[in-house]
Every structure is written in C-alpha cells, then in structure tokens.
Coordinates of C-alpha atoms and ligand atoms in Angstrom, one line a residue:
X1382 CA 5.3 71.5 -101.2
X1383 CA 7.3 75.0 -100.6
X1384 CA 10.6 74.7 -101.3
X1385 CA 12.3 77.8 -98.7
X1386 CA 16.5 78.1 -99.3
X1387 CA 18.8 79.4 -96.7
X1388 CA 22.7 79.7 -95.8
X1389 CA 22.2 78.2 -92.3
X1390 CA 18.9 75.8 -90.9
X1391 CA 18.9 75.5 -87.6
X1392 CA 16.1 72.9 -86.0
X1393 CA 15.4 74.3 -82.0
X1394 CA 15.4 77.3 -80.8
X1395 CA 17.2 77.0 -77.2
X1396 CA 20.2 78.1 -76.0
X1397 CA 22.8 76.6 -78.0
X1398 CA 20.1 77.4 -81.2
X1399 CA 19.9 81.3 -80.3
X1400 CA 24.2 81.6 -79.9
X1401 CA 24.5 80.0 -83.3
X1402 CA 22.2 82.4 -84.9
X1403 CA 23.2 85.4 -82.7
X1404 CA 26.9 85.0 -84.2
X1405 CA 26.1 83.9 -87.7
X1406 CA 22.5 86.0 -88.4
X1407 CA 24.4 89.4 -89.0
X1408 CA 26.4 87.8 -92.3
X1409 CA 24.1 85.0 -93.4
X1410 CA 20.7 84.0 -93.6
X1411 CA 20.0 81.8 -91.0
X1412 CA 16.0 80.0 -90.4
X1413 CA 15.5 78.6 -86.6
X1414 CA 12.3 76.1 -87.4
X1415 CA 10.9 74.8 -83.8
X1416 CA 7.9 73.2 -83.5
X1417 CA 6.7 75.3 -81.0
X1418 CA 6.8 78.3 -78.8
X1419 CA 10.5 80.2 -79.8
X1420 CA 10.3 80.2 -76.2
X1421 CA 9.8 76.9 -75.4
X1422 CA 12.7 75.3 -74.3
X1423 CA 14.6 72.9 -71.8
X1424 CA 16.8 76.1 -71.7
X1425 CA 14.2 78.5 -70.8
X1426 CA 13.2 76.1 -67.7
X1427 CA 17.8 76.2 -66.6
X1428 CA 18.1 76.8 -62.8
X1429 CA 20.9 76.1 -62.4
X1430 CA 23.8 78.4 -63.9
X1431 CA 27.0 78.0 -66.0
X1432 CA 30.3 76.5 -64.7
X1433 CA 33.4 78.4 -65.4
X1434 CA 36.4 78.6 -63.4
X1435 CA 36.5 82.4 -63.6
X1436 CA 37.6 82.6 -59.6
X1437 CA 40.8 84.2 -58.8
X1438 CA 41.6 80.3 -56.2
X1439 CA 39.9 78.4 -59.3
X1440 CA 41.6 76.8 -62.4
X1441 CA 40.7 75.1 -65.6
X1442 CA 42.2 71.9 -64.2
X1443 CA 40.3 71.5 -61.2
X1444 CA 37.2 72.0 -63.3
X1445 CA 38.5 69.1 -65.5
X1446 CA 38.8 66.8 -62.8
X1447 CA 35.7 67.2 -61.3
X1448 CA 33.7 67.4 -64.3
X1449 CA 35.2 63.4 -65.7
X1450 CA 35.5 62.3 -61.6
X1451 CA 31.4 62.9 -62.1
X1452 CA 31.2 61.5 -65.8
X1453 CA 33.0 58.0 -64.3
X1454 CA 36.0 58.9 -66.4
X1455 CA 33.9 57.9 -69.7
X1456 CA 34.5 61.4 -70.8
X1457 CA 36.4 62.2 -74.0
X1458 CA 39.8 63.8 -72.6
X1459 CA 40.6 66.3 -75.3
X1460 CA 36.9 68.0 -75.5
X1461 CA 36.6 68.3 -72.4
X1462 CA 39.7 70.3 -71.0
X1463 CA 38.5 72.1 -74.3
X1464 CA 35.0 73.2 -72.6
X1465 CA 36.6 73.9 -69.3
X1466 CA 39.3 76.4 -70.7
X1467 CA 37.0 78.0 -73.1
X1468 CA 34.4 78.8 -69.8
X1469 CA 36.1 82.1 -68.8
X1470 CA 36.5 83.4 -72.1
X1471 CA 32.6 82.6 -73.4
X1472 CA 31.7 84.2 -70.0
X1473 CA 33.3 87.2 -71.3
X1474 CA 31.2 87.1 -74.3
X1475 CA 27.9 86.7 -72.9
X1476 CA 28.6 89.8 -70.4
X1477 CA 29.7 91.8 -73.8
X1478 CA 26.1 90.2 -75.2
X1479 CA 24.0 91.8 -72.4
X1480 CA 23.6 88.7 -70.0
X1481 CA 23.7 89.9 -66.3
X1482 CA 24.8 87.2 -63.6
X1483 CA 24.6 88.3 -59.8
X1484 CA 26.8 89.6 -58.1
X1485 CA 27.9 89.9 -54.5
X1486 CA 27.6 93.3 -52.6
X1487 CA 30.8 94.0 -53.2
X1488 CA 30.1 93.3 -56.8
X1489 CA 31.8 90.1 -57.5
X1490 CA 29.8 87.5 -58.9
X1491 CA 28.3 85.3 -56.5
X1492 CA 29.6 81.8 -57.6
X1493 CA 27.3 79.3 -56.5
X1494 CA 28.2 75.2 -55.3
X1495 CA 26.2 72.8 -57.2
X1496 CA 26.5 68.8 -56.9
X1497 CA 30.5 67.1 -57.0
X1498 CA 31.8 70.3 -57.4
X1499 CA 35.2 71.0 -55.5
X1500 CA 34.5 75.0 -55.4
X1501 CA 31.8 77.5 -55.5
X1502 CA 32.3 78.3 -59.6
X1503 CA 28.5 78.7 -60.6
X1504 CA 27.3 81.8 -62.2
X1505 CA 23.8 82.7 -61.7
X1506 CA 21.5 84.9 -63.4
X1507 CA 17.8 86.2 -61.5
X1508 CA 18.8 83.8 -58.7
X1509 CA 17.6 80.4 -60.5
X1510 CA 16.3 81.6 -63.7
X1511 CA 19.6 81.7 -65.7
X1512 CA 18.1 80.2 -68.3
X1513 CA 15.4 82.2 -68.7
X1514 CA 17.6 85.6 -69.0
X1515 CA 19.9 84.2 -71.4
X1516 CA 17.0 82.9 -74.4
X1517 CA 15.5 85.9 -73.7
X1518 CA 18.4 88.6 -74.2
X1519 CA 20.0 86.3 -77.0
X1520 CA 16.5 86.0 -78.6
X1521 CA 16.4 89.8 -78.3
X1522 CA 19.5 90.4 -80.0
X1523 CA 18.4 87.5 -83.1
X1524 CA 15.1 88.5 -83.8
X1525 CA 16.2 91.2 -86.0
X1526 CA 18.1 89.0 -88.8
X1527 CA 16.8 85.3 -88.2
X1528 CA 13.8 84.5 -89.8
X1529 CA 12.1 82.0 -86.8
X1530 CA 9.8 79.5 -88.1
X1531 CA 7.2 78.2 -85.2
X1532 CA 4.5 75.6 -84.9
X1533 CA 6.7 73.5 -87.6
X1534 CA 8.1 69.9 -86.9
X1535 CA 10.8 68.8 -88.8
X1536 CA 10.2 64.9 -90.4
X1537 CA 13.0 63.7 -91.7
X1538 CA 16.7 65.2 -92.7
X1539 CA 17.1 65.8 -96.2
X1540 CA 20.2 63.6 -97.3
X1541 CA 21.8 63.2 -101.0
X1542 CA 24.6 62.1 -102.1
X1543 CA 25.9 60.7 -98.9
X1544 CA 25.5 65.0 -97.6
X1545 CA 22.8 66.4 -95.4
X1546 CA 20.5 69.3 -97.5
X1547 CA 17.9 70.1 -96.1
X1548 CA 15.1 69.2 -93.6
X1549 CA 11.0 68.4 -94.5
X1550 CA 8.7 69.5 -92.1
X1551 CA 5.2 70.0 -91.4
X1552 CA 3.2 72.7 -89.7
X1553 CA -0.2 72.1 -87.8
X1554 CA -2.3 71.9 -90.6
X1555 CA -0.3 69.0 -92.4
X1556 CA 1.0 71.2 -94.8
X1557 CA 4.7 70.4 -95.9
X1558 CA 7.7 72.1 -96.2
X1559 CA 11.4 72.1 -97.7
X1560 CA 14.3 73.7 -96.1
X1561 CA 17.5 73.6 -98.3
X1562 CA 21.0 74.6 -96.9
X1563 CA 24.6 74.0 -97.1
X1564 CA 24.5 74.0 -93.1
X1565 CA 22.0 72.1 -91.3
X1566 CA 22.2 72.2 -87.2
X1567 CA 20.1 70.3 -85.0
X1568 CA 19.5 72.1 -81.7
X1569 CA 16.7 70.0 -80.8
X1570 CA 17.8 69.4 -77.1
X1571 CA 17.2 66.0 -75.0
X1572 CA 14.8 62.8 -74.4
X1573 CA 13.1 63.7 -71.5
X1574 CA 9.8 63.1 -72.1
X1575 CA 10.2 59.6 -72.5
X1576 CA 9.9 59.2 -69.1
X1577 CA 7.1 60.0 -66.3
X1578 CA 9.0 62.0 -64.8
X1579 CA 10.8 64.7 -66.3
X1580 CA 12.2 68.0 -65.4
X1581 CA 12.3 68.9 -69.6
X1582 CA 9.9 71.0 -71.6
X1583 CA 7.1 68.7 -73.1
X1584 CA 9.1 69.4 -76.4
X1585 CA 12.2 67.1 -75.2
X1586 CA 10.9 63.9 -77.2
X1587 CA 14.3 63.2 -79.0
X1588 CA 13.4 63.9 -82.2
X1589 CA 16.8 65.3 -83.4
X1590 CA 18.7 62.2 -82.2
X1591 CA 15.7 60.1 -83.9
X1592 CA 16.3 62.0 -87.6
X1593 CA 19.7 61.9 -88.0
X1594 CA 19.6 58.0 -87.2
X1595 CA 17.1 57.3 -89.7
X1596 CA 19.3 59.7 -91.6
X1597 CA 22.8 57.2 -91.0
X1598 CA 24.2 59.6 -88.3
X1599 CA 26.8 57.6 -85.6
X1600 CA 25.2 57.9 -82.2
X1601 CA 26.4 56.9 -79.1
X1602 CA 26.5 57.3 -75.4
X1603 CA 22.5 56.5 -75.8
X1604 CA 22.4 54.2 -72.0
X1605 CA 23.6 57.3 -70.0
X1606 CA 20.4 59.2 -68.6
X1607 CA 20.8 61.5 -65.5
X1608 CA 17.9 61.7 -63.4
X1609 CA 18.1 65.1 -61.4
X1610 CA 17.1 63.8 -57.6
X1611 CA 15.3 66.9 -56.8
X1612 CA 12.0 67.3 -58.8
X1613 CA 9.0 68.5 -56.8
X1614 CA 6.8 65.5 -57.5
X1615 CA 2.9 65.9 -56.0
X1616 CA 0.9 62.4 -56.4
X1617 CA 3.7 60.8 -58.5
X1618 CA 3.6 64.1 -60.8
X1619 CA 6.4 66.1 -61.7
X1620 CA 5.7 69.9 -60.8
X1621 CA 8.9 71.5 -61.6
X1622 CA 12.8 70.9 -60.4
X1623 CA 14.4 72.4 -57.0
X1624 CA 17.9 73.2 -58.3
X1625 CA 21.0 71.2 -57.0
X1626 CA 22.0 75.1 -56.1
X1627 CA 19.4 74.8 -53.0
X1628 CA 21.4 71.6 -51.6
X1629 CA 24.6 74.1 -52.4
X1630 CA 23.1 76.8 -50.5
X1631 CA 23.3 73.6 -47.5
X1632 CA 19.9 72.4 -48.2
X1633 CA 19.3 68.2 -46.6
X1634 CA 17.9 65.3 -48.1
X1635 CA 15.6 64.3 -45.0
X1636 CA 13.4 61.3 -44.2
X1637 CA 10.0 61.7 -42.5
X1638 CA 12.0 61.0 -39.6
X1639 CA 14.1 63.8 -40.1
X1640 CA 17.5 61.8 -40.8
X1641 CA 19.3 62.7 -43.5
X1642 CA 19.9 60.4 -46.3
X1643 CA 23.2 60.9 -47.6
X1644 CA 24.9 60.7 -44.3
X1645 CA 27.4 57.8 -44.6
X1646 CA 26.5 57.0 -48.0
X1647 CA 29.3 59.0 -50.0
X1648 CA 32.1 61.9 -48.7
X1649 CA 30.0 64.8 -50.4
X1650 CA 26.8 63.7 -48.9
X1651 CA 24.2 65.8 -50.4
X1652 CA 26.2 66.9 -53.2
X1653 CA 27.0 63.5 -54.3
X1654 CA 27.5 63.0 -58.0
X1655 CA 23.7 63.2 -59.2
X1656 CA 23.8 59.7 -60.2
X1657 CA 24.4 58.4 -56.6
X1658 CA 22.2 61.0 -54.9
X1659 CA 19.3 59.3 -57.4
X1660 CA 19.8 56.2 -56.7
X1661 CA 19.6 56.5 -52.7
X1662 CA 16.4 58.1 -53.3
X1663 CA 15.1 55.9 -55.4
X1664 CA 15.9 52.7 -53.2
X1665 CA 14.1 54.9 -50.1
X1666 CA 10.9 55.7 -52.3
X1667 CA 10.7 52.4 -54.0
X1668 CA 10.4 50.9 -49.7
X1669 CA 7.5 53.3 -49.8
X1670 CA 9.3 56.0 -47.4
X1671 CA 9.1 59.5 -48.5
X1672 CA 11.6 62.2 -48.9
X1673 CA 12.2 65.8 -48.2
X1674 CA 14.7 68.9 -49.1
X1675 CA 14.9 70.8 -45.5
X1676 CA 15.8 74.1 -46.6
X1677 CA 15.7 75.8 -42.7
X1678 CA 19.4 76.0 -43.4
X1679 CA 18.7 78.9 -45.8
X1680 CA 18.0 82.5 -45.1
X1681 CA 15.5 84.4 -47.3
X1682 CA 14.3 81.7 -49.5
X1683 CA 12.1 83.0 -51.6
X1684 CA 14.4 85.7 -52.5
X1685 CA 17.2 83.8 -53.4
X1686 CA 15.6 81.0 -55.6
X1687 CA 11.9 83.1 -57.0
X1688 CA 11.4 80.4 -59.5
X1689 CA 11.4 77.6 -57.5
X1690 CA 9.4 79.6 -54.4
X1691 CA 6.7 80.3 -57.6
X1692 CA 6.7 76.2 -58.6
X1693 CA 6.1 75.2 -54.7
X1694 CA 3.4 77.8 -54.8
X1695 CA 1.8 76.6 -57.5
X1696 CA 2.2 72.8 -55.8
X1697 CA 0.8 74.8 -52.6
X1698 CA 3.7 73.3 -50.7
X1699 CA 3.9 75.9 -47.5
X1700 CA 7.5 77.0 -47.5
X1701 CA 7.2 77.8 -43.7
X1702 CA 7.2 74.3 -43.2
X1703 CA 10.5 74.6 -44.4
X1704 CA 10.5 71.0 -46.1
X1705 CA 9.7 70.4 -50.4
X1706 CA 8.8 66.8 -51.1
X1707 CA 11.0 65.3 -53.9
X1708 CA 11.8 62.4 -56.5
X1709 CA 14.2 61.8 -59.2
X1710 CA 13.2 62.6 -62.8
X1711 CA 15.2 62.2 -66.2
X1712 CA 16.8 65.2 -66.4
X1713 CA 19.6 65.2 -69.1
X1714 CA 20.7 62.6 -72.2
X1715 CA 24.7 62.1 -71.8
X1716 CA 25.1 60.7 -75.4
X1717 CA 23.4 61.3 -78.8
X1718 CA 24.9 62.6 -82.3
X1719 CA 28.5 62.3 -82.3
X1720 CA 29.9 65.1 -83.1
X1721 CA 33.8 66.6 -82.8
X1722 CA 34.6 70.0 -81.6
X1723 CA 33.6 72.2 -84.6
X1724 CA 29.7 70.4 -84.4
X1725 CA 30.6 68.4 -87.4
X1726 CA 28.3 64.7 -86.9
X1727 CA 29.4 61.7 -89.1
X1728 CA 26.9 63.3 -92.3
X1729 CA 28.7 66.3 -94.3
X1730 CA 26.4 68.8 -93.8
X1731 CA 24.8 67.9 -90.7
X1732 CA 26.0 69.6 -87.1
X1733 CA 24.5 69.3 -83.9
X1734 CA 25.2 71.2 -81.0
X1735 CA 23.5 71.6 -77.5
X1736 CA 22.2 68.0 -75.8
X1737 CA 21.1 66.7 -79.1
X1738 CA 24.9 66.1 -79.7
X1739 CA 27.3 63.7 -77.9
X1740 CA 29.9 65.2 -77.4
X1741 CA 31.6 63.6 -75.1
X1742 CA 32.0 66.4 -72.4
X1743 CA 29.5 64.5 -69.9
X1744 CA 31.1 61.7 -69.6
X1745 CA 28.7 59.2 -68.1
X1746 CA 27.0 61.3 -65.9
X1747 CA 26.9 65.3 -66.6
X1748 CA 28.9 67.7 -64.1
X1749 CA 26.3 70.4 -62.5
X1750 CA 26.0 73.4 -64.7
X1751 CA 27.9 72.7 -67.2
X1752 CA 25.0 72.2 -70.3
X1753 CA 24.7 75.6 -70.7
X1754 CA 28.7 76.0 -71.0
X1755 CA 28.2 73.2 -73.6
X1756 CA 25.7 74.8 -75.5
X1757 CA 27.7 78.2 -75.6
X1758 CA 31.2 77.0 -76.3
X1759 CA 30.2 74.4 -79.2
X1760 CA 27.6 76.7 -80.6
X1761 CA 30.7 79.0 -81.1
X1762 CA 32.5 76.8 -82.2
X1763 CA 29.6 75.7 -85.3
X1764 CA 29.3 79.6 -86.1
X1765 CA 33.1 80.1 -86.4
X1766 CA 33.4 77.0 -88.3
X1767 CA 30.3 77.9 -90.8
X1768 CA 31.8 81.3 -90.9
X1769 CA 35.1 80.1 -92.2
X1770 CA 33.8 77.7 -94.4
X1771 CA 33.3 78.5 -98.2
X1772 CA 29.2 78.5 -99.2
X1773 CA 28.3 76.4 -102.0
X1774 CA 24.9 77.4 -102.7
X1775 CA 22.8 74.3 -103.3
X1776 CA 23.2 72.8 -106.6
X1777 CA 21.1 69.5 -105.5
X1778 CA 18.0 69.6 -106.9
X1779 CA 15.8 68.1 -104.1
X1780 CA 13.8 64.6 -105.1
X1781 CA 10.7 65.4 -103.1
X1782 CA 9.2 62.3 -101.6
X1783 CA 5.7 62.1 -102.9
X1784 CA 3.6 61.2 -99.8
X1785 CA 1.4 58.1 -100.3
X1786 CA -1.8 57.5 -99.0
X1787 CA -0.6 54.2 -97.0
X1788 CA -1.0 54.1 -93.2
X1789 CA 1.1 53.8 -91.0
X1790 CA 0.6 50.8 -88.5
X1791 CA -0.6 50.9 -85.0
X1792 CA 1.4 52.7 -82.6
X1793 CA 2.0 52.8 -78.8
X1794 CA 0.7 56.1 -76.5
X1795 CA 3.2 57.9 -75.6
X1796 CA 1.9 57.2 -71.9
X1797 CA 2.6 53.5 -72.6
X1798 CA 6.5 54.5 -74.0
X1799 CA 6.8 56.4 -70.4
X1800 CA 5.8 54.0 -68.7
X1801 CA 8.0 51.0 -70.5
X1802 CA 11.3 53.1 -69.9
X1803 CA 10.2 53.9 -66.7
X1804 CA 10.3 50.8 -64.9
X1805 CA 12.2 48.7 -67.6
X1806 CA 15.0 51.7 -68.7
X1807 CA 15.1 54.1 -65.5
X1808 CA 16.9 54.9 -62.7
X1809 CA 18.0 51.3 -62.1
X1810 CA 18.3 48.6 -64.6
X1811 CA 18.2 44.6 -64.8
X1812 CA 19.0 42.3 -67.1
X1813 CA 15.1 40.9 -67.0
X1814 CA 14.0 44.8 -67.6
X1815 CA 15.7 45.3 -70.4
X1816 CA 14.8 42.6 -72.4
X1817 CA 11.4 43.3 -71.8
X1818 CA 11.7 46.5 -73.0
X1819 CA 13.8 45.5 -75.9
X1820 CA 11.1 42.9 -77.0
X1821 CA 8.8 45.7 -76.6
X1822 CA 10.2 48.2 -78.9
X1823 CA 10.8 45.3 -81.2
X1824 CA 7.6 44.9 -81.9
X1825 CA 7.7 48.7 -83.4
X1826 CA 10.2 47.9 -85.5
X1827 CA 8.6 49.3 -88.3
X1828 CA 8.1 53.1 -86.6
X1829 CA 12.1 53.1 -86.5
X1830 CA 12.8 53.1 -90.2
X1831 CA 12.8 55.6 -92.7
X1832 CA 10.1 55.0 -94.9
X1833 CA 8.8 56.4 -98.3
X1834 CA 5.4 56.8 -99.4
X1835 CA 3.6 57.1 -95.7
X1836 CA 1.2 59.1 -94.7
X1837 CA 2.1 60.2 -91.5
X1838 CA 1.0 63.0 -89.2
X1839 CA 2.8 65.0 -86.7
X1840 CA 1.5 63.3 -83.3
X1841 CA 2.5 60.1 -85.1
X1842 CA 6.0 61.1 -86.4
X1843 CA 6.9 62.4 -82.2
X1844 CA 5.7 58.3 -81.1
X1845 CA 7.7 57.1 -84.1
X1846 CA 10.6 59.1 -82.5
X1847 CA 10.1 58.4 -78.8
X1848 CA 10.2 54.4 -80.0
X1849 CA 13.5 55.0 -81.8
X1850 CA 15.0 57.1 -78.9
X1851 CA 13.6 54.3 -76.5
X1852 CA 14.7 51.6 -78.4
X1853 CA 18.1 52.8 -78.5
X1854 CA 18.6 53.5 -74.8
X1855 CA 17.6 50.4 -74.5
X1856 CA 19.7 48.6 -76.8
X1857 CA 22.8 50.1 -75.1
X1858 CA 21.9 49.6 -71.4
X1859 CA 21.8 45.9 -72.7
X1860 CA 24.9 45.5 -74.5
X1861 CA 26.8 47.6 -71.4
X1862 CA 27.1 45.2 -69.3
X1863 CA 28.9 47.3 -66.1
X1864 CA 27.3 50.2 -64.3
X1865 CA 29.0 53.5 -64.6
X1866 CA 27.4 56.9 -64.0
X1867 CA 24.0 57.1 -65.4
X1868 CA 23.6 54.1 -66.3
X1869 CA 22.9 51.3 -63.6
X1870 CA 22.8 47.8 -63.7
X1871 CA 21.7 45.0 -60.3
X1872 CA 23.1 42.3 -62.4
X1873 CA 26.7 44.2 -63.0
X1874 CA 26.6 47.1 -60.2
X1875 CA 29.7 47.6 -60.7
X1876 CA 32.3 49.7 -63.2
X1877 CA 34.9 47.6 -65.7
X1878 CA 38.1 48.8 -64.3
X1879 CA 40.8 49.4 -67.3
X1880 CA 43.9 51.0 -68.1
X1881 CA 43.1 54.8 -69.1
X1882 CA 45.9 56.6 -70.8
X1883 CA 49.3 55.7 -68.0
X1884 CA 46.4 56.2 -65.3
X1885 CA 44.6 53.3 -64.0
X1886 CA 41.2 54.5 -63.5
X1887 CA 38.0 53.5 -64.8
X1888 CA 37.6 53.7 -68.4
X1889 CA 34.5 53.3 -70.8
X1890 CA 32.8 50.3 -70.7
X1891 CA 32.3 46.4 -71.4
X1892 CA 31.2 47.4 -75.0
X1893 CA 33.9 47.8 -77.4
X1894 CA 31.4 49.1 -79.4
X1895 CA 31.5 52.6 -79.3
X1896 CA 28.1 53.9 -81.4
X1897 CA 24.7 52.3 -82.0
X1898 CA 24.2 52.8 -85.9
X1899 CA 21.7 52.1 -88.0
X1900 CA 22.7 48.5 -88.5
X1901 CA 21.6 47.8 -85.3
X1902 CA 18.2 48.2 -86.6
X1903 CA 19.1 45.1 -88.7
X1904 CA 19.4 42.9 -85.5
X1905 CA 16.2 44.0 -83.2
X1906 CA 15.9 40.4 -81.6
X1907 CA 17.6 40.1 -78.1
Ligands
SIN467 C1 19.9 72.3 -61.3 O1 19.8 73.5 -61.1 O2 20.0 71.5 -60.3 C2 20.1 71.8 -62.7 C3 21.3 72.4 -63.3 C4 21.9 71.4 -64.2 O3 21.3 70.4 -64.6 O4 23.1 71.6 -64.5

C-alpha cells in the first residue's frame, strides 16, 4: 500500500472542489482524488446559473425570503442570509478569476428568472452552460499547483483518535492507496443516481455522505430530494435536463391537449417552487397523460440555450415543433454532512463543502440557482479557514487495515436500488412504500457497516454506498411524519405548523430528531 502525504485532500473535483484548490494550491499542497474524469461532474452538466442579488432594484433580503419561502422555512436562518449577502461579493471574485457571464447589449449582465424567484437575479454563463465555463476556467487556473488524482475511488475515511487523517482508496486495478492530511474535504457532490431518473453525472452515487457515516459523521436533512420537473425523458430514459431558465424565458407546461398545467394550481404557475411543479407532473404522468414544455414563447431558441438545443438533438426531438417532452428526475440532495459555515462536519479534521454537505441553506427544497453560490461561498469559506489554521503535520502513524480474503455477501444491482427508491422513496411517498423499502435495505444491513478484513472491490464499495445513502433517505422520510418541500407524504400531505422565532410560520418537522447517526444503524427494524 502507498502511503502519499499532503497539506490539503480534497475527494471530487467539481465546482466547490476546484475553488478550494484554486485558493489554497498557491500556498499548500493540495491532492483532488476523483474517481473519474477531472471533468466529470454534476457541475460540469449546471444550466442553470448563480443567484446573487447583484441588481441595482435587488437586495440580499429579498433573496433570503425567497430562497427559505422555497425551502418550507426548514432552512437554517443564520447560514442562509450568510449565502445570500456573500453572492455579490464572490461574484466579484469569479469575474477577477476569468469567469465570463452574459451580458446585455448594453453590457449589463443579463439576469435570468428561474423557479419561485421574485426578480430576474440569475447570472449566466454560454447561455446554459454555466457550469461548464466555470470547472473549466477554475480547472485552468489549478492545474498548475494541484496534483489531481483520477480513476481513484476513495473507500473509507481514515479516522484516529476520534480526528479524520486521511482517506484509502483504490484505483482500477485494485491497487490501494493512503492519503494522509491534516485537512480532509469531501467534495463528492449528490445521490442522484439512486434513482432512474436523474439529471446528475453517473458519478452522483453518494459516496461522500456514505464514508463519513461509516466514519461517525452527523448527517441530516437525508428525506429532502428535489426532483427537477423538466428532464427530457425518451421511453422512460433520462436524456439530459431543460433548465428551469426556459420556463423563465416564459416557456409552458402543456398537455397533449395543449392546456397548461400549472394554471390554477399555484400563484407562480410554471415557476412554482420545483417541489410543487413535480408533483403536478407526476400525478398527470402517473394517469398515463403526457407532458410538454411549449417553448413558441421564445425567440431564437437554439441560440439562447445551445446545450439544451444539442441534448433535444441528440433525443431527435424537432424543435420546430416547438414542444420537448418531459418528466421529473432527482435532481439535488437537500441534506447530507452537517457542516457549519467554515465546512467544519462533526469529525476534527473532516470538511465538506458543495452538495455532499448539509448545510442548511436549502432548506427543504433548494432555491433555483443557488448550488453553485453554495459551492463558491462555503468553498471560500473552507480555504480561508485552512489558511488561517496552524498545520500540524501528521504525527499519526496510520494502522493500515490489512485486507482479508473474506467476501463480501451478496449484493443488490444497482438497477434494483433505483428501482426500490424509485417507486418506494420518490417523488411521492406512503407510509406502505416506505416500509417496504426500509425492510428492503434491512436486509443489506451488513453493506452499511464499516468493516475490517473484506475483500471488497470498487463496483461493490459504490452498491455498498447507494444501500447506505438509500437506506438513510429512507429512514428519514419514515420517521418525518408531515410533508414539507421535498419530501412528500399521502398519509401526512400536509406541513406541522410551529412557532418559528416571534413568526408563526412553518418550521422543521414532526421529528425532533435533527440527524440520522450511526446509531440508527443499531435499530434497522421498522
Ligand atoms: C436548472 O437550470 O433548471 C437547474 C439549475 C438549478 O438546479 O439550480
């Protein structure tokens, strides 16, 4: 086993991966291991832009409101108003960094409208490929001083004393590795891919969230999945998404028909908190009627959104007929590793920052555009924090775990996992679903635990990951017994109304457990 020390280990490589390093390569040196492509990332496929009330009529506080009116008021106050104020200022940084967004002929940027936003305050880059130009300029300006790592899947954290280490991985050919740092981020993004549907990159399998529960970390938020409501789905197959920015651009939901969906079904219509706007198509898809984004509304199309013109290309969808067929697919995980606003989780030593961490910005359902603020302003935040922070090099010595020649036991495709949180953990919830699904992933039990002495490879360690990401979705869509925001139940549809602060509004829910930790794993039996 190679032992490989570094000041900074950072596991991903999108966005919020590639602003960590960009800040902290120049003084320290900082690894990005991802088990892929350095490219391949849910950031890489972003549409839509980055929220920031930079607009002369906009303000921090209106940003606020509408970004915990669309997380059903679950959001945690004080990081929030912190990611709202810091947008204009990080915007600042990534024009110093390079990052072009468009602008208007008269050179202002052109703010875009996205989903249960109260003002045009979206900034754009390449039309709908915002994403794409900020990996690839920050990736750019890293490459220089990071040392990137790909093909390499990180097993297990590294944890002694009670403090985070390191990280084992593997590489393709089963050969094993040891990462040792006195900083250890996971960037390792969202869950995706645990359901059929997915707008995420096929690396979106929750493996961070799945490591640094083995590992003891607090997690929580885990029943709050977004499903986007426009994918371009093709024979029940996810091709790619059709940004919320089209329906901003005054794009409709239509029925075969030609009615429009959202009409009479909430005051914003088609720009309905995502939630809402999934759930009205999935109760028209589920009566076998089928559903359509009429974009006649908007001029020049292709120009304005080339990315998404490319994917109904691709689908050979004929734009002329100026209708894309759609469905809802998982989109974006609302909770995971808890973390406070310098990236800090519940394990010295361990940060997370991007949609591997929970916040608490998103509430119960995530606010349009504003991941990618996330993933800027808390990946400044880590660097600044690491920066400040006094380096102890290592003086751990590692126990490596000798791998054994034991099997592990048989384990579920990862088809079969889709397919189980698909109808059992998706979109809309009952009581009868998810104790099916709970007995289901009970019977994994064992591909949950942090084990010693296992011969494991890398195709098995993502299934032992999906299980413990599904499993804990699961777990707490059961024990939240309400619906709020992402998460939606028939048997309580509606939201627990309590005292918030001297407001009444609606706050978090029947649960007065706030985090799923790894005692739960002591009481798998529903
Ligand atoms: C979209 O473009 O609709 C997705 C953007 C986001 O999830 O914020």
């Amino acid at each position: 086993m190679t032992v490989i020390k570094a000041d900074v280990v950072i596991i991903g490589s999108g966005l919020a991966s590639l602003m960590v390093a960009d800040i902290l390569s120049v003084t320290k040196n900082v690894i990005i291991i991802t088990k892929s492509n350095v490219t391949d990332s849910n950031s890489l496929l972003a549409q839509g832009g980055i929220a920031a009330a930079i607009s002369g009529d906009d303000d921090w506080r209106d940003h606020f409101f509408d970004t915990i009116r669309a997380g059903c008021y679950h959001n945690d106050e004080t990081m929030t108003e912190f990611l709202v104020r810091q947008g204009p200022s990080v915007i600042d940084s990534l024009i110093e960094k390079g990052i072009d967004f468009d602008r208007c002929k008269d050179k202002s940027y052109a703010l875009g409208k996205e989903g249960a936003h109260g003002r045009r305050r979206i900034l754009h880059s390449g039309g709908d490929a915002t994403g794409k130009e900020l990996v690839m300029k920050l990736l750019a300006r890293v490459k220089e001083n990071t040392t990137i790592i790909e093909h390499e899947y990180a097993i297990d954290l590294l944890i002694q004393n009670g403090t985070c280490i390191g990280v084992y991985t593997k590489n393709s050919e089963q050969s094993k590795s040891t990462y040792i740092a006195p900083f250890i981020i996971l960037a390792t993004g969202g869950i995706g891919q645990l359901y059929e549907v997915t707008s995420n990159s096929e690396q979106a399998t929750g493996d961070g969230i799945a490591m640094a529960f083995r590992a003891g970390a607090a997690i929580a938020d885990m029943e709050f999945v977004q499903f986007h409501p426009t994918m371009l789905v093709k024979s029940s197959k996810g091709i790619g998404l059709v940004s919320e920015a089209v329906r901003g651009e005054g794009a409709r939901i239509v029925t075969e028909k030609g009615d429009f969906l959202m009409a009479g079904k909430h005051p914003l219509e088609d720009l309905a908190p995502r939630d809402v706007v999934a759930r009205a198509i999935n109760e028209h898809l589920c009566k076998n009627g089928l559903l359509y984004l009429d974009i006649s509304n908007i001029e020049h199309f292709t120009k304005r959104f080339p990315s998404i013109a490319a994917i109904c290309e691709k689908a050979n969808i004929d734009l002329h007929d100026n209708r894309i067929p759609i469905a809802p697919g998982a989109h974006f995980m609302m909770g995971g590793v808890v973390t406070n606003e310098k990236g800090e989780t519940s394990i010295p030593g361990l940060y997370a920052v991007g949609e591997v961490a929970r916040t608490g910005v998103h509430g119960a359902n995530r606010l349009a555009s504003n991941s990618l603020l996330e993933c800027v302003v808390f990946a400044t935040e880590i660097a600044n924090e690491i920066l400040q922070k006094q380096q102890f090099s290592s003086i751990f010595v590692p126990v490596m775990e000798e791998e054994g020649t034991r099997k592990i036991g048989h384990l579920p495709s990862e088809l079969e996992i889709k397919e189980v949180m698909t109808k059992c953990v998706g979109i809309v919830r009952t009581r009868q679903s998810l104790k099916e699904a709970l007995s289901w992933f009970t019977t994994y039990r064992f591909a949950m635990l942090h084990w010693k002495n296992i011969n494991i490879t890398i195709e098995q360690q993502k299934i032992c990951n999906m299980i413990t990401v599904g499993y804990l979705i699961t777990l707490a869509a059961w024990e939240r017994t309400e619906s709020r925001g992402g998460h939606y139940r028939t048997d309580h549809p509606h939201s627990l109304e309590r005292k918030w602060k001297h407001k009444t509004i609606y706050f978090s829910g029947a649960s007065e457990k706030p985090y799923v930790s790894a005692k739960c794993i002591e009481k798998l039996s529903v």
